[in-house]
Amino acid sequence: MKKLLLSVFSLTCVISVSVAQDPNFSQFFASPLTLNPALTGKFDGLFRVAGNYRNQWPSINNAFVTKTASADFLLLKDKLAEIDRWGIGGLFMNDQNGNGALTTNQFSLSTAYHKGLDEDGYHQIGVGFQGSYTDKRLNVSILDFEDELTALGFTGTTSEIFPESGLQVKYVDVNAGILYNGSTNGYNNFYLGASMYHINRPKETFQGGQFYLNSRTTLQGGGRVPTNQFNAFHFSANYSFQANANNLMFGGAYALNINYDEENPVNVYLGSWARFNNVSDAIIPYVGLEFGDVQLGVSYDVNISSLQPASNSRGGLELSLIYIKKPVDRSLKKLNCPKF
């Protein structure tokens, strides 16, 4: 059954790769450079390094495994106004579908400028741009095709003819975004953003013809509401649509400051998100830990969609790591930045 599902999936990749959705993370808030280019440089510190790992539907032969690594930092911090920020960053993503049948490697560079709107820096608006280079490869040697299937199983021989080196697609892609964030008192925080990916709609097909990647539009928002001197509730939502596919996620996490230190907190996050697309999809419990310059996150998708029989309700494990280097002398003015 798993082999048949993989075969159907792989054939779909060959015939209509151009209509596939982009990879996305349940912890979208922990993958800033895949969510919105305007989040480049949007952190309280000197530089930020982030990593993400997602294994979706592992019971179906590792159907989708996605890994990212990114880094962004500030430019001209001593020459800009105290409440302004200019960031630049880079991102690498590796995505493997169908147990490695389809492999995508993507390299991205992004930049964003955040302009303070008031003298305290409580309100900022930022605009970001991103350029990406994508390399997709289809390994036909591990695929099974319809003419291989007999009453005794798969023969391993197909009449399909492919180049010995396999199939490959390369293209350059342009993305952009805008972000507003604000605070009423310096302790709470809220933000709204919008981004568009594949603005230039690059050509993406393994078999020739006029197949172009559909643009993806993403709307996001969230905030932080303190409940007392040490603890706070974080919430966020993300809605994206690409061709006929749409994806809505929303939820939140409660942050417990377990060392009762405002300057150097040790926070434990407990929460959950939910994802709905064209049908109900998943409930996503989340646990996080923040200490020093490091924030770790673990989530697990509990599948509630029509794929439950094939996935055994197992949606996928996701891990995130964010490291933000804080300035020792705090000469850089602290601004409220989105965390979720």
C-alpha positions as YAML, in Angstrom:
chain: A
units: angstrom
residues:
- id: 1
  name: MET
  ca: [0.00, 0.00, 0.00]
- id: 2
  name: LYS
  ca: [2.81, 2.42, 0.88]
- id: 3
  name: LYS
  ca: [4.61, 1.61, -2.37]
- id: 4
  name: LEU
  ca: [1.46, 2.25, -4.37]
- id: 5
  name: LEU
  ca: [0.92, 5.58, -2.61]
- id: 6
  name: LEU
  ca: [4.54, 6.56, -3.35]
- id: 7
  name: SER
  ca: [4.09, 5.59, -7.00]
- id: 8
  name: VAL
  ca: [0.95, 7.68, -7.36]
- id: 9
  name: PHE
  ca: [2.65, 10.61, -5.65]
- id: 10
  name: SER
  ca: [5.77, 10.33, -7.82]
- id: 11
  name: LEU
  ca: [3.78, 10.14, -11.06]
- id: 12
  name: THR
  ca: [1.89, 13.25, -10.00]
- id: 13
  name: CYS
  ca: [5.24, 15.03, -9.55]
- id: 14
  name: VAL
  ca: [6.31, 14.12, -13.09]
- id: 15
  name: ILE
  ca: [3.07, 15.16, -14.77]
- id: 16
  name: SER
  ca: [2.16, 18.32, -12.87]
- id: 17
  name: VAL
  ca: [5.01, 19.53, -10.71]
- id: 18
  name: SER
  ca: [4.07, 23.11, -11.50]
- id: 19
  name: VAL
  ca: [0.85, 23.02, -9.48]
- id: 20
  name: ALA
  ca: [2.46, 21.74, -6.25]
- id: 21
  name: GLN
  ca: [2.31, 23.79, -3.08]
- id: 22
  name: ASP
  ca: [5.42, 25.28, -1.52]
- id: 23
  name: PRO
  ca: [6.81, 23.56, 1.59]
- id: 24
  name: ASN
  ca: [5.48, 25.13, 4.78]
- id: 25
  name: PHE
  ca: [6.14, 24.77, 8.49]
- id: 26
  name: SER
  ca: [3.70, 24.28, 11.35]
- id: 27
  name: GLN
  ca: [6.07, 26.50, 13.36]
- id: 28
  name: PHE
  ca: [5.87, 29.20, 10.71]
- id: 29
  name: PHE
  ca: [6.77, 31.78, 13.36]
- id: 30
  name: ALA
  ca: [10.16, 30.05, 13.84]
- id: 31
  name: SER
  ca: [11.10, 30.23, 10.15]
- id: 32
  name: PRO
  ca: [11.11, 33.99, 9.47]
- id: 33
  name: LEU
  ca: [12.82, 34.05, 6.07]
- id: 34
  name: THR
  ca: [10.37, 31.54, 4.54]
- id: 35
  name: LEU
  ca: [7.37, 33.43, 5.96]
- id: 36
  name: ASN
  ca: [8.03, 37.02, 4.91]
- id: 37
  name: PRO
  ca: [11.16, 38.72, 3.46]
- id: 38
  name: ALA
  ca: [10.23, 41.77, 5.56]
- id: 39
  name: LEU
  ca: [11.14, 39.76, 8.69]
- id: 40
  name: THR
  ca: [14.80, 39.97, 7.68]
- id: 41
  name: GLY
  ca: [16.63, 41.79, 10.47]
- id: 42
  name: LYS
  ca: [13.48, 41.88, 12.62]
- id: 43
  name: PHE
  ca: [14.90, 40.74, 15.95]
- id: 44
  name: ASP
  ca: [16.32, 42.26, 19.11]
- id: 45
  name: GLY
  ca: [20.05, 41.58, 18.88]
- id: 46
  name: LEU
  ca: [23.15, 41.67, 16.66]
- id: 47
  name: PHE
  ca: [22.48, 38.64, 14.45]
- id: 48
  name: ARG
  ca: [20.13, 35.66, 14.25]
- id: 49
  name: VAL
  ca: [20.66, 32.06, 13.15]
- id: 50
  name: ALA
  ca: [17.69, 29.73, 12.65]
- id: 51
  name: GLY
  ca: [17.20, 26.09, 11.70]
- id: 52
  name: ASN
  ca: [14.06, 24.03, 10.99]
- id: 53
  name: TYR
  ca: [13.37, 20.36, 10.39]
- id: 54
  name: ARG
  ca: [10.03, 18.83, 9.37]
- id: 55
  name: ASN
  ca: [9.13, 15.21, 8.57]
- id: 56
  name: GLN
  ca: [5.53, 15.10, 7.34]
- id: 57
  name: TRP
  ca: [3.63, 11.81, 7.05]
- id: 58
  name: PRO
  ca: [6.63, 9.60, 7.96]
- id: 59
  name: SER
  ca: [4.38, 6.52, 7.83]
- id: 60
  name: ILE
  ca: [4.02, 7.05, 4.03]
- id: 61
  name: ASN
  ca: [7.68, 6.40, 3.18]
- id: 62
  name: ASN
  ca: [8.87, 9.84, 4.40]
- id: 63
  name: ALA
  ca: [6.58, 11.62, 1.96]
- id: 64
  name: PHE
  ca: [7.88, 15.14, 2.74]
- id: 65
  name: VAL
  ca: [11.10, 15.98, 4.62]
- id: 66
  name: THR
  ca: [12.06, 19.67, 4.75]
- id: 67
  name: LYS
  ca: [15.15, 21.29, 6.29]
- id: 68
  name: THR
  ca: [16.19, 24.94, 6.39]
- id: 69
  name: ALA
  ca: [19.07, 26.98, 7.74]
- id: 70
  name: SER
  ca: [19.16, 30.77, 7.75]
- id: 71
  name: ALA
  ca: [21.16, 33.68, 9.12]
- id: 72
  name: ASP
  ca: [20.45, 37.40, 9.14]
- id: 73
  name: PHE
  ca: [22.14, 40.39, 10.71]
- id: 74
  name: LEU
  ca: [21.98, 44.18, 10.91]
- id: 75
  name: LEU
  ca: [23.80, 46.67, 8.71]
- id: 76
  name: LEU
  ca: [24.97, 50.21, 9.56]
- id: 77
  name: LYS
  ca: [23.49, 50.00, 13.04]
- id: 78
  name: ASP
  ca: [25.73, 52.86, 14.22]
- id: 79
  name: LYS
  ca: [24.77, 55.13, 11.31]
- id: 80
  name: LEU
  ca: [20.98, 54.70, 11.22]
- id: 81
  name: ALA
  ca: [18.47, 56.36, 13.51]
- id: 82
  name: GLU
  ca: [18.15, 54.56, 16.84]
- id: 83
  name: ILE
  ca: [14.64, 53.33, 16.02]
- id: 84
  name: ASP
  ca: [15.44, 52.16, 12.46]
- id: 85
  name: ARG
  ca: [16.85, 48.81, 11.35]
- id: 86
  name: TRP
  ca: [18.33, 47.51, 8.10]
- id: 87
  name: GLY
  ca: [18.82, 43.76, 7.79]
- id: 88
  name: ILE
  ca: [20.32, 41.34, 5.31]
- id: 89
  name: GLY
  ca: [20.09, 37.56, 5.36]
- id: 90
  name: GLY
  ca: [20.57, 34.24, 3.61]
- id: 91
  name: LEU
  ca: [18.52, 31.03, 3.56]
- id: 92
  name: PHE
  ca: [19.15, 27.46, 2.40]
- id: 93
  name: MET
  ca: [16.29, 24.97, 2.07]
- id: 94
  name: ASN
  ca: [16.38, 21.27, 1.21]
- id: 95
  name: ASP
  ca: [13.07, 19.53, 0.52]
- id: 96
  name: GLN
  ca: [12.74, 15.82, -0.33]
- id: 97
  name: ASN
  ca: [9.47, 14.32, -1.52]
- id: 98
  name: GLY
  ca: [8.54, 10.69, -2.02]
- id: 99
  name: ASN
  ca: [11.48, 9.26, -0.02]
- id: 100
  name: GLY
  ca: [13.94, 11.28, -2.12]
- id: 101
  name: ALA
  ca: [12.30, 10.85, -5.52]
- id: 102
  name: LEU
  ca: [12.00, 14.63, -5.88]
- id: 103
  name: THR
  ca: [14.71, 16.79, -4.30]
- id: 104
  name: THR
  ca: [14.61, 20.59, -4.13]
- id: 105
  name: ASN
  ca: [17.55, 22.77, -3.10]
- id: 106
  name: GLN
  ca: [16.96, 26.50, -2.76]
- id: 107
  name: PHE
  ca: [19.32, 29.38, -1.95]
- id: 108
  name: SER
  ca: [17.87, 32.80, -1.06]
- id: 109
  name: LEU
  ca: [19.20, 36.26, -0.25]
- id: 110
  name: SER
  ca: [16.97, 38.86, 1.36]
- id: 111
  name: THR
  ca: [17.07, 42.38, 2.69]
- id: 112
  name: ALA
  ca: [14.61, 44.55, 4.60]
- id: 113
  name: TYR
  ca: [14.45, 48.07, 6.00]
- id: 114
  name: HIS
  ca: [12.38, 48.85, 9.11]
- id: 115
  name: LYS
  ca: [11.44, 52.49, 9.70]
- id: 116
  name: GLY
  ca: [10.47, 53.74, 13.14]
- id: 117
  name: LEU
  ca: [7.19, 55.68, 13.17]
- id: 118
  name: ASP
  ca: [7.46, 57.28, 16.61]
- id: 119
  name: GLU
  ca: [10.25, 58.58, 18.83]
- id: 120
  name: ASP
  ca: [10.10, 55.59, 21.22]
- id: 121
  name: GLY
  ca: [10.32, 52.99, 18.47]
- id: 122
  name: TYR
  ca: [7.04, 51.41, 19.58]
- id: 123
  name: HIS
  ca: [5.79, 51.36, 15.99]
- id: 124
  name: GLN
  ca: [7.73, 50.31, 12.88]
- id: 125
  name: ILE
  ca: [6.93, 49.49, 9.29]
- id: 126
  name: GLY
  ca: [9.26, 47.38, 7.17]
- id: 127
  name: VAL
  ca: [9.59, 46.37, 3.53]
- id: 128
  name: GLY
  ca: [11.64, 43.39, 2.36]
- id: 129
  name: PHE
  ca: [12.76, 41.75, -0.88]
- id: 130
  name: GLN
  ca: [14.17, 38.32, -1.57]
- id: 131
  name: GLY
  ca: [15.77, 36.61, -4.55]
- id: 132
  name: SER
  ca: [15.99, 32.81, -4.77]
- id: 133
  name: TYR
  ca: [17.72, 30.22, -6.94]
- id: 134
  name: THR
  ca: [15.98, 26.82, -7.05]
- id: 135
  name: ASP
  ca: [17.28, 23.47, -8.31]
- id: 136
  name: LYS
  ca: [14.77, 20.59, -8.53]
- id: 137
  name: ARG
  ca: [15.86, 17.06, -9.44]
- id: 138
  name: LEU
  ca: [13.69, 14.01, -10.09]
- id: 139
  name: ASN
  ca: [15.38, 10.65, -9.48]
- id: 140
  name: VAL
  ca: [13.52, 8.39, -11.93]
- id: 141
  name: SER
  ca: [15.52, 5.30, -10.91]
- id: 142
  name: ILE
  ca: [13.53, 4.90, -7.68]
- id: 143
  name: LEU
  ca: [10.09, 5.49, -9.23]
- id: 144
  name: ASP
  ca: [7.51, 2.85, -10.12]
- id: 145
  name: PHE
  ca: [5.21, 3.36, -13.11]
- id: 146
  name: GLU
  ca: [1.87, 1.94, -14.13]
- id: 147
  name: ASP
  ca: [3.26, -0.40, -16.80]
- id: 148
  name: GLU
  ca: [5.50, -2.04, -14.16]
- id: 149
  name: LEU
  ca: [2.51, -3.28, -12.14]
- id: 150
  name: THR
  ca: [1.44, -6.87, -12.76]
- id: 151
  name: ALA
  ca: [-0.57, -9.46, -10.86]
- id: 152
  name: LEU
  ca: [2.70, -10.59, -9.25]
- id: 153
  name: GLY
  ca: [3.79, -7.08, -8.22]
- id: 154
  name: PHE
  ca: [6.17, -4.51, -9.74]
- id: 155
  name: THR
  ca: [8.47, -5.82, -12.49]
- id: 156
  name: GLY
  ca: [11.05, -3.04, -12.28]
- id: 157
  name: THR
  ca: [10.90, -2.49, -16.05]
- id: 158
  name: THR
  ca: [9.11, 0.43, -17.69]
- id: 159
  name: SER
  ca: [8.73, 1.64, -21.26]
- id: 160
  name: GLU
  ca: [9.12, 5.24, -20.10]
- id: 161
  name: ILE
  ca: [12.29, 6.88, -21.45]
- id: 162
  name: PHE
  ca: [14.19, 9.47, -19.42]
- id: 163
  name: PRO
  ca: [17.65, 11.04, -19.64]
- id: 164
  name: GLU
  ca: [20.31, 8.95, -17.88]
- id: 165
  name: SER
  ca: [21.13, 11.86, -15.61]
- id: 166
  name: GLY
  ca: [17.50, 12.18, -14.54]
- id: 167
  name: LEU
  ca: [15.28, 15.24, -14.82]
- id: 168
  name: GLN
  ca: [16.19, 18.70, -13.58]
- id: 169
  name: VAL
  ca: [14.61, 22.15, -13.35]
- id: 170
  name: LYS
  ca: [16.43, 25.37, -12.41]
- id: 171
  name: TYR
  ca: [15.02, 28.87, -12.05]
- id: 172
  name: VAL
  ca: [15.37, 32.26, -10.35]
- id: 173
  name: ASP
  ca: [12.51, 33.60, -8.34]
- id: 174
  name: VAL
  ca: [11.52, 36.97, -6.75]
- id: 175
  name: ASN
  ca: [9.65, 37.48, -3.45]
- id: 176
  name: ALA
  ca: [8.62, 40.55, -1.41]
- id: 177
  name: GLY
  ca: [6.79, 41.49, 1.77]
- id: 178
  name: ILE
  ca: [5.65, 44.22, 4.13]
- id: 179
  name: LEU
  ca: [5.38, 44.19, 7.93]
- id: 180
  name: TYR
  ca: [3.95, 46.49, 10.57]
- id: 181
  name: ASN
  ca: [4.51, 45.98, 14.29]
- id: 182
  name: GLY
  ca: [3.54, 48.08, 17.26]
- id: 183
  name: SER
  ca: [3.16, 48.34, 21.02]
- id: 184
  name: THR
  ca: [0.97, 50.50, 23.24]
- id: 185
  name: ASN
  ca: [3.28, 50.50, 26.27]
- id: 186
  name: GLY
  ca: [6.58, 48.80, 25.38]
- id: 187
  name: TYR
  ca: [5.54, 45.49, 26.97]
- id: 188
  name: ASN
  ca: [2.80, 44.19, 24.71]
- id: 189
  name: ASN
  ca: [3.40, 43.65, 21.01]
- id: 190
  name: PHE
  ca: [1.35, 43.08, 17.88]
- id: 191
  name: TYR
  ca: [2.13, 42.76, 14.17]
- id: 192
  name: LEU
  ca: [0.52, 42.39, 10.74]
- id: 193
  name: GLY
  ca: [2.29, 41.37, 7.56]
- id: 194
  name: ALA
  ca: [1.78, 40.30, 3.98]
- id: 195
  name: SER
  ca: [4.15, 38.63, 1.53]
- id: 196
  name: MET
  ca: [4.11, 37.31, -2.02]
- id: 197
  name: TYR
  ca: [6.36, 34.57, -3.33]
- id: 198
  name: HIS
  ca: [7.09, 33.66, -7.00]
- id: 199
  name: ILE
  ca: [6.13, 37.15, -8.17]
- id: 200
  name: ASN
  ca: [7.78, 36.51, -11.54]
- id: 201
  name: ARG
  ca: [6.05, 33.09, -11.90]
- id: 202
  name: PRO
  ca: [9.09, 31.10, -13.09]
- id: 203
  name: LYS
  ca: [8.67, 28.22, -15.51]
- id: 204
  name: GLU
  ca: [8.70, 24.88, -13.67]
- id: 205
  name: THR
  ca: [8.19, 21.63, -15.60]
- id: 206
  name: PHE
  ca: [10.09, 18.41, -16.26]
- id: 207
  name: GLN
  ca: [8.38, 17.62, -19.57]
- id: 208
  name: GLY
  ca: [8.41, 20.88, -21.52]
- id: 209
  name: GLY
  ca: [5.37, 22.98, -22.26]
- id: 210
  name: GLN
  ca: [4.19, 26.22, -20.72]
- id: 211
  name: PHE
  ca: [3.84, 25.41, -17.01]
- id: 212
  name: TYR
  ca: [4.52, 28.29, -14.61]
- id: 213
  name: LEU
  ca: [4.75, 28.27, -10.83]
- id: 214
  name: ASN
  ca: [1.75, 29.95, -9.25]
- id: 215
  name: SER
  ca: [2.37, 32.95, -7.00]
- id: 216
  name: ARG
  ca: [1.80, 32.38, -3.28]
- id: 217
  name: THR
  ca: [0.32, 35.14, -1.11]
- id: 218
  name: THR
  ca: [0.65, 34.94, 2.67]
- id: 219
  name: LEU
  ca: [-1.03, 37.06, 5.35]
- id: 220
  name: GLN
  ca: [0.22, 36.84, 8.93]
- id: 221
  name: GLY
  ca: [-0.46, 38.44, 12.28]
- id: 222
  name: GLY
  ca: [0.09, 37.92, 15.97]
- id: 223
  name: GLY
  ca: [1.00, 39.45, 19.28]
- id: 224
  name: ARG
  ca: [2.16, 39.19, 22.87]
- id: 225
  name: VAL
  ca: [-0.05, 40.05, 25.84]
- id: 226
  name: PRO
  ca: [1.57, 40.06, 29.32]
- id: 227
  name: THR
  ca: [-0.55, 38.43, 32.04]
- id: 228
  name: ASN
  ca: [1.68, 39.60, 34.91]
- id: 229
  name: GLN
  ca: [5.21, 40.90, 35.49]
- id: 230
  name: PHE
  ca: [6.87, 37.71, 34.21]
- id: 231
  name: ASN
  ca: [4.46, 35.66, 32.09]
- id: 232
  name: ALA
  ca: [2.74, 36.36, 28.78]
- id: 233
  name: PHE
  ca: [0.43, 34.84, 26.18]
- id: 234
  name: HIS
  ca: [1.66, 34.71, 22.57]
- id: 235
  name: PHE
  ca: [-0.70, 34.17, 19.65]
- id: 236
  name: SER
  ca: [-0.34, 34.11, 15.86]
- id: 237
  name: ALA
  ca: [-2.16, 33.26, 12.66]
- id: 238
  name: ASN
  ca: [-1.07, 32.65, 9.09]
- id: 239
  name: TYR
  ca: [-3.19, 32.39, 5.94]
- id: 240
  name: SER
  ca: [-1.75, 31.56, 2.52]
- id: 241
  name: PHE
  ca: [-3.19, 30.75, -0.86]
- id: 242
  name: GLN
  ca: [-1.56, 29.43, -4.03]
- id: 243
  name: ALA
  ca: [-3.60, 28.50, -7.12]
- id: 244
  name: ASN
  ca: [-6.58, 26.50, -5.79]
- id: 245
  name: ALA
  ca: [-4.86, 25.58, -2.51]
- id: 246
  name: ASN
  ca: [-5.31, 27.55, 0.71]
- id: 247
  name: ASN
  ca: [-3.89, 27.08, 4.19]
- id: 248
  name: LEU
  ca: [-5.04, 28.64, 7.49]
- id: 249
  name: MET
  ca: [-3.16, 28.25, 10.77]
- id: 250
  name: PHE
  ca: [-3.90, 29.85, 14.13]
- id: 251
  name: GLY
  ca: [-3.11, 29.25, 17.79]
- id: 252
  name: GLY
  ca: [-1.00, 30.40, 20.68]
- id: 253
  name: ALA
  ca: [1.38, 29.52, 23.50]
- id: 254
  name: TYR
  ca: [1.67, 30.60, 27.12]
- id: 255
  name: ALA
  ca: [5.16, 31.63, 28.28]
- id: 256
  name: LEU
  ca: [6.09, 30.75, 31.88]
- id: 257
  name: ASN
  ca: [9.13, 32.61, 33.24]
- id: 258
  name: ILE
  ca: [10.44, 29.90, 35.57]
- id: 259
  name: ASN
  ca: [13.42, 31.88, 36.95]
- id: 260
  name: TYR
  ca: [11.46, 35.11, 37.56]
- id: 261
  name: ASP
  ca: [14.09, 37.22, 35.80]
- id: 262
  name: GLU
  ca: [12.96, 39.91, 33.36]
- id: 263
  name: GLU
  ca: [16.41, 40.67, 31.91]
- id: 264
  name: ASN
  ca: [17.61, 37.07, 31.41]
- id: 265
  name: PRO
  ca: [14.49, 34.92, 31.48]
- id: 266
  name: VAL
  ca: [14.19, 31.18, 31.21]
- id: 267
  name: ASN
  ca: [10.82, 30.73, 29.53]
- id: 268
  name: VAL
  ca: [8.86, 27.53, 28.98]
- id: 269
  name: TYR
  ca: [6.23, 27.73, 26.23]
- id: 270
  name: LEU
  ca: [3.15, 25.50, 26.16]
- id: 271
  name: GLY
  ca: [0.55, 25.84, 23.42]
- id: 272
  name: SER
  ca: [-1.13, 24.51, 20.33]
- id: 273
  name: TRP
  ca: [-1.96, 25.55, 16.78]
- id: 274
  name: ALA
  ca: [-4.51, 24.22, 14.29]
- id: 275
  name: ARG
  ca: [-4.26, 23.99, 10.52]
- id: 276
  name: PHE
  ca: [-7.13, 23.97, 8.04]
- id: 277
  name: ASN
  ca: [-6.82, 23.94, 4.26]
- id: 278
  name: ASN
  ca: [-9.35, 22.78, 1.70]
- id: 279
  name: VAL
  ca: [-10.36, 20.27, 4.40]
- id: 280
  name: SER
  ca: [-9.59, 19.96, 8.11]
- id: 281
  name: ASP
  ca: [-5.92, 19.02, 8.45]
- id: 282
  name: ALA
  ca: [-4.18, 18.89, 11.85]
- id: 283
  name: ILE
  ca: [-4.03, 19.83, 15.52]
- id: 284
  name: ILE
  ca: [-0.48, 20.81, 16.48]
- id: 285
  name: PRO
  ca: [0.68, 20.70, 20.14]
- id: 286
  name: TYR
  ca: [3.78, 22.83, 20.77]
- id: 287
  name: VAL
  ca: [6.43, 22.95, 23.51]
- id: 288
  name: GLY
  ca: [9.22, 25.53, 23.58]
- id: 289
  name: LEU
  ca: [12.16, 26.52, 25.76]
- id: 290
  name: GLU
  ca: [14.01, 29.86, 25.79]
- id: 291
  name: PHE
  ca: [17.20, 30.52, 27.73]
- id: 292
  name: GLY
  ca: [20.02, 32.98, 27.15]
- id: 293
  name: ASP
  ca: [20.28, 33.60, 23.40]
- id: 294
  name: VAL
  ca: [18.57, 30.33, 22.40]
- id: 295
  name: GLN
  ca: [14.96, 29.37, 21.70]
- id: 296
  name: LEU
  ca: [13.99, 25.74, 20.96]
- id: 297
  name: GLY
  ca: [10.64, 24.48, 19.72]
- id: 298
  name: VAL
  ca: [9.07, 21.04, 19.22]
- id: 299
  name: SER
  ca: [5.68, 20.38, 17.64]
- id: 300
  name: TYR
  ca: [3.80, 17.37, 16.31]
- id: 301
  name: ASP
  ca: [0.99, 17.34, 13.78]
- id: 302
  name: VAL
  ca: [-1.92, 15.12, 14.79]
- id: 303
  name: ASN
  ca: [-3.56, 14.39, 11.45]
- id: 304
  name: ILE
  ca: [-7.35, 14.82, 11.37]
- id: 305
  name: SER
  ca: [-7.72, 14.90, 7.57]
- id: 306
  name: SER
  ca: [-8.99, 12.27, 5.13]
- id: 307
  name: LEU
  ca: [-5.43, 10.85, 5.03]
- id: 308
  name: GLN
  ca: [-5.87, 9.36, 8.53]
- id: 309
  name: PRO
  ca: [-6.10, 5.75, 7.26]
- id: 310
  name: ALA
  ca: [-2.82, 6.01, 5.34]
- id: 311
  name: SER
  ca: [-0.97, 8.13, 7.92]
- id: 312
  name: ASN
  ca: [-2.31, 6.37, 11.03]
- id: 313
  name: SER
  ca: [-3.15, 9.91, 12.26]
- id: 314
  name: ARG
  ca: [0.58, 10.68, 12.24]
- id: 315
  name: GLY
  ca: [1.08, 14.08, 10.68]
- id: 316
  name: GLY
  ca: [4.72, 14.86, 11.34]
- id: 317
  name: LEU
  ca: [7.42, 15.95, 13.76]
- id: 318
  name: GLU
  ca: [8.87, 19.45, 13.55]
- id: 319
  name: LEU
  ca: [11.89, 20.97, 15.33]
- id: 320
  name: SER
  ca: [13.07, 24.57, 15.40]
- id: 321
  name: LEU
  ca: [16.11, 26.37, 16.78]
- id: 322
  name: ILE
  ca: [16.71, 30.12, 16.89]
- id: 323
  name: TYR
  ca: [19.89, 31.76, 18.20]
- id: 324
  name: ILE
  ca: [19.91, 35.55, 18.63]
- id: 325
  name: LYS
  ca: [23.17, 37.10, 19.73]
- id: 326
  name: LYS
  ca: [22.36, 39.81, 22.25]
- id: 327
  name: PRO
  ca: [24.66, 42.85, 22.59]
- id: 328
  name: VAL
  ca: [26.74, 42.79, 25.79]
- id: 329
  name: ASP
  ca: [26.64, 46.53, 26.47]
- id: 330
  name: ARG
  ca: [23.04, 46.97, 25.24]
- id: 331
  name: SER
  ca: [24.17, 49.98, 23.21]
- id: 332
  name: LEU
  ca: [21.60, 49.01, 20.58]
- id: 333
  name: LYS
  ca: [18.17, 50.28, 21.58]
- id: 334
  name: LYS
  ca: [15.83, 47.41, 22.45]
- id: 335
  name: LEU
  ca: [12.75, 47.24, 20.25]
- id: 336
  name: ASN
  ca: [9.71, 45.01, 20.59]
- id: 337
  name: CYS
  ca: [9.95, 42.37, 17.86]
- id: 338
  name: PRO
  ca: [7.56, 39.53, 16.99]
- id: 339
  name: LYS
  ca: [8.38, 36.09, 18.44]
- id: 340
  name: PHE
  ca: [5.31, 34.14, 17.34]
...
